[in-house]
């Protein structure tokens, strides 16, 4: 056997092993043998079916109000109203015989666009806020326009557009946003590539070339490099921790945030489910996360958002950090096979109630009857 | 050339088989914890509560404990086989063992599956699948004497068609279905049997005198029949499917196969609702089963409720409870009572649990 033919044989086997391992890893990634069963933490009801997408939810404790962005379906060519609505935070007694029928109402906010040109293609998803001295500012990811939109809350029913930061190159794949100060925030960018086919290739290879950007009030800079498909991002101001989830690697990275916003990786929480939305319970530090648990169904649903029969399961996990800060217990307060709500994308937990938004549709409200064990 | 193609085909087959095993063992599955309400351990059974029967008219439950399954060495079996009784009217969380008398083989009484039938005079008759330390099998029939709180032996049945019984479903004072969960009689051959896919289990029917095969070459674990004796439910555990059949006192006809993607063990049937305890991660369940008294190995648990449609062809599945194994390990049966407000959960080799159901189960 000549030297050349040996090299040829070896390289053939190596390439074959590489391709086989890629195929197997890809099949496992698709979750072909995963099944989601239905269960709720208490009685639930659909709050709204009007909008094609309720992909961003954010609780502003100081105002006792939850902001919900609606209309994400515009990114996928769905015709839908788009904007921001609010849900009032109240203590609700789930055992009361009769409920005031308006406690689950959403209030659509009037937006003063102040001449902003691209308001008809506004397609909001992730949302965060900054409150100080009675003034609340909102920051919203606008996917179709590749922008981050800045708003100020005027009163209970009105918000005013301040400015937009846009960049069709860097901000084309934004997933989520979290505020660390006035006009200072982190945003997660799912993929490096913007081109449709290159993005699919990048995700299929489970590459680690995604980024988290930091806007420091003046300009956008790279805060974390070499991330694998970063999706949800949330800052815990009480504990100075930044949580960044990896959509495909199914983990949540925990960073300690220093005074000058330097980041130090503390630990990685393995969820074995793709996280797309994070809510932090300020008092306990618990993470409530919204997931897309079965990937092949998620993909089918994202490619066919108009199809009523192609649904994707929903899952809410609660990660309770233990006192030592480096271990946790995970419970699953809510799971649905897609029949009630499809593709859970965002959430908030307040006053023993859970509000869950989805990628292309309904908003669900649940009572949490046993919060100590849920 | 021909041999080259053959080698490639063979390699492909081996690879896909190995991959299927990886999926079958649930190596990439994760179980999160959630409960339907407060759950408490019931004092009493510590070597398992593999199966249970609720006697609705008396509001009590009988639980089998101390199951012996494919033992590697009979000397490793240091526990006793027992039947426990749990009173469902008080929430005292204590189950007492019931004395069993007049057994043919007292030493070899390790109960597994259980069923019951109320005789014409109101006596509760229990039907038990039992194994000995050496893993020989028998069906033992006991009558419960309420005033003395004693189970008295009536009959022991051994038959070559009952070669590896797992569960039993009574259809009369002297008739029942038995599920054989495989044919191998030791652990090694059983592993080969499962991995090869050539299941040697079966469902047999004993009519009082003779036994006959109804389903052959399958894996049949839990088996239960509806109260009106027309619908039989069989857990084809290796395929992770619940088989639904109609019974006309002579033959079985398949109605549907419900895929659960989880290894469900024993059932409790209530109208069109099927409650079951399942093993969601097979590799952990297998490790736990091989050494049930080793407390380093716990297996995740899952309680499912399958709500069937009127024609039994489809079912909506709700997960009442999931546990990573740290509280409830290897659940094998779940049964509700008190108008679906409370739940009993049995495990293969550990304790017995009683939960409140505080969450809605009507979707």
XYZ file of C-alpha atoms in Angstrom, chain B residues 129-346:
218
model
C -48.815 -12.250 41.110
C -46.057 -13.630 43.331
C -42.457 -14.715 42.873
C -40.090 -16.634 45.103
C -36.495 -15.709 45.926
C -35.466 -18.070 43.151
C -37.841 -16.296 40.776
C -40.399 -19.035 40.308
C -43.924 -17.739 39.853
C -47.475 -18.305 41.026
C -50.861 -16.606 41.164
C -52.073 -16.507 44.757
C -55.721 -15.859 45.606
C -56.512 -14.494 49.081
C -59.800 -13.590 50.746
C -59.853 -10.676 53.172
C -61.432 -11.247 56.562
C -62.419 -7.773 57.635
C -63.239 -8.469 61.257
C -59.910 -10.206 61.917
C -57.954 -8.035 59.465
C -56.373 -11.120 57.948
C -55.841 -12.336 54.373
C -56.595 -16.041 54.124
C -55.173 -18.184 51.331
C -57.757 -19.676 48.975
C -55.834 -21.068 46.023
C -52.413 -21.008 44.377
C -52.236 -21.443 40.610
C -49.131 -22.365 38.687
C -49.248 -22.876 34.942
C -46.692 -23.177 32.155
C -48.438 -20.357 30.290
C -47.831 -18.085 33.306
C -44.064 -18.039 32.881
C -43.076 -14.518 33.940
C -46.181 -12.811 35.286
C -46.142 -9.107 36.078
C -49.716 -7.956 36.619
C -53.193 -9.445 36.879
C -56.746 -8.244 36.143
C -59.634 -10.178 37.697
C -62.856 -10.739 35.744
C -64.687 -12.945 38.253
C -64.284 -14.923 41.439
C -62.106 -17.428 39.611
C -61.056 -15.848 36.347
C -58.440 -13.312 35.366
C -55.989 -11.946 32.792
C -52.266 -12.218 33.440
C -49.523 -10.287 31.665
C -46.149 -11.978 31.129
C -43.580 -9.222 30.718
C -40.976 -11.335 28.914
C -39.690 -14.889 28.763
C -36.083 -14.730 30.023
C -35.698 -15.980 33.588
C -32.454 -14.255 34.463
C -31.112 -10.707 34.162
C -28.573 -11.337 31.393
C -30.968 -13.094 29.027
C -33.577 -10.446 29.807
C -31.234 -7.675 28.641
C -30.644 -9.579 25.418
C -34.367 -10.107 25.015
C -35.125 -6.404 25.377
C -32.268 -5.210 23.181
C -33.027 -7.655 20.414
C -36.603 -6.409 20.219
C -37.820 -10.021 20.203
C -40.170 -9.700 23.178
C -41.292 -13.039 24.578
C -44.064 -11.679 26.772
C -47.781 -12.344 26.371
C -51.282 -11.786 27.710
C -53.080 -14.929 28.912
C -56.582 -15.590 30.204
C -57.505 -18.091 32.935
C -61.218 -18.936 32.879
C -61.299 -20.967 36.096
C -59.903 -24.188 34.633
C -57.797 -23.552 31.531
C -55.324 -20.872 30.471
C -55.079 -19.614 26.918
C -52.897 -17.100 25.036
C -54.628 -13.933 23.834
C -51.612 -11.878 22.691
C -48.173 -13.356 22.081
C -44.680 -12.057 21.369
C -45.142 -8.680 23.004
C -43.970 -6.861 26.108
C -46.910 -6.683 28.535
C -46.379 -5.047 31.909
C -49.380 -3.441 33.643
C -52.807 -4.823 32.764
C -56.199 -3.519 33.910
C -59.789 -3.956 32.862
C -62.663 -1.462 32.941
C -65.348 -1.950 35.589
C -67.833 -3.187 32.991
C -65.273 -5.776 31.832
C -65.430 -4.681 28.187
C -62.184 -2.758 27.729
C -58.726 -4.094 28.548
C -55.681 -1.826 28.878
C -52.193 -3.289 28.470
C -48.882 -1.522 28.971
C -46.565 -2.530 26.111
C -43.758 -1.065 28.097
C -40.816 -1.738 25.739
C -42.557 0.145 22.974
C -43.791 2.826 25.412
C -47.360 2.291 24.241
C -50.677 1.687 26.004
C -52.731 -0.864 24.067
C -56.513 -0.608 24.316
C -58.553 -3.737 23.486
C -62.212 -4.749 23.612
C -63.022 -8.033 25.364
C -66.066 -10.093 24.483
C -65.351 -12.862 27.014
C -63.577 -14.867 24.339
C -61.208 -12.774 22.228
C -59.451 -9.433 22.324
C -59.774 -6.896 19.534
C -57.321 -4.004 19.301
C -58.932 -0.552 19.445
C -55.945 1.771 19.619
C -52.327 2.233 20.644
C -51.569 5.372 22.654
C -47.958 6.436 22.547
C -46.712 7.875 25.847
C -42.946 8.108 25.051
C -42.446 7.027 28.649
C -42.307 3.527 30.189
C -45.629 3.277 32.007
C -46.040 0.485 34.529
C -49.417 -0.223 36.201
C -52.801 1.367 35.612
C -55.876 2.491 37.515
C -58.972 2.781 35.340
C -61.849 5.106 36.175
C -64.358 5.312 33.324
C -62.457 6.885 30.432
C -59.603 8.036 32.631
C -56.442 5.985 32.908
C -53.991 6.857 35.685
C -50.508 5.410 35.642
C -47.052 5.601 37.229
C -44.243 5.734 34.685
C -40.467 5.581 34.361
C -39.529 8.492 32.093
C -35.779 7.812 31.931
C -35.107 4.173 31.148
C -31.415 4.012 31.947
C -32.089 5.213 35.496
C -35.037 2.839 35.941
C -32.936 -0.112 34.787
C -30.072 0.764 37.140
C -32.503 1.143 40.040
C -34.316 -2.104 39.297
C -31.071 -4.058 39.184
C -30.337 -3.031 42.748
C -33.485 -1.757 44.458
C -32.035 -1.508 47.952
C -29.014 0.546 46.920
C -30.049 4.064 47.897
C -27.404 5.664 45.716
C -29.502 4.838 42.684
C -32.807 6.619 42.344
C -34.915 6.759 39.230
C -37.155 9.604 38.029
C -40.919 9.287 38.416
C -43.892 10.486 36.419
C -47.646 10.260 36.984
C -49.740 10.523 33.833
C -53.472 10.780 33.371
C -54.732 9.719 29.941
C -58.240 10.988 29.247
C -59.692 8.878 26.483
C -62.169 9.993 23.844
C -65.512 8.173 23.705
C -64.309 5.691 21.110
C -61.027 5.095 23.012
C -59.094 5.859 19.846
C -57.363 8.986 21.148
C -56.346 10.341 24.528
C -55.302 13.672 25.977
C -52.384 13.185 28.347
C -51.842 15.253 31.485
C -48.778 14.945 33.679
C -49.867 15.186 37.314
C -46.435 14.821 38.820
C -42.837 14.571 37.770
C -39.907 13.969 40.091
C -36.210 13.655 39.361
C -36.035 10.713 41.756
C -34.901 12.561 44.839
C -38.327 12.480 46.484
C -40.294 9.804 44.635
C -38.167 7.133 42.967
C -39.393 4.852 40.152
C -43.149 5.391 40.359
C -45.064 2.348 39.116
C -48.719 3.078 39.932
C -50.934 6.080 40.619
C -54.571 6.037 41.692
C -56.883 8.895 42.666
C -59.643 8.950 45.245
C -61.915 11.455 46.982
C -63.376 12.658 43.662
C -59.911 13.130 42.119
C -58.808 15.437 44.926
C -56.229 13.051 46.374
C -53.691 10.724 44.790
C -51.797 7.598 45.834
C -48.432 6.882 44.214
C -46.612 3.550 44.495
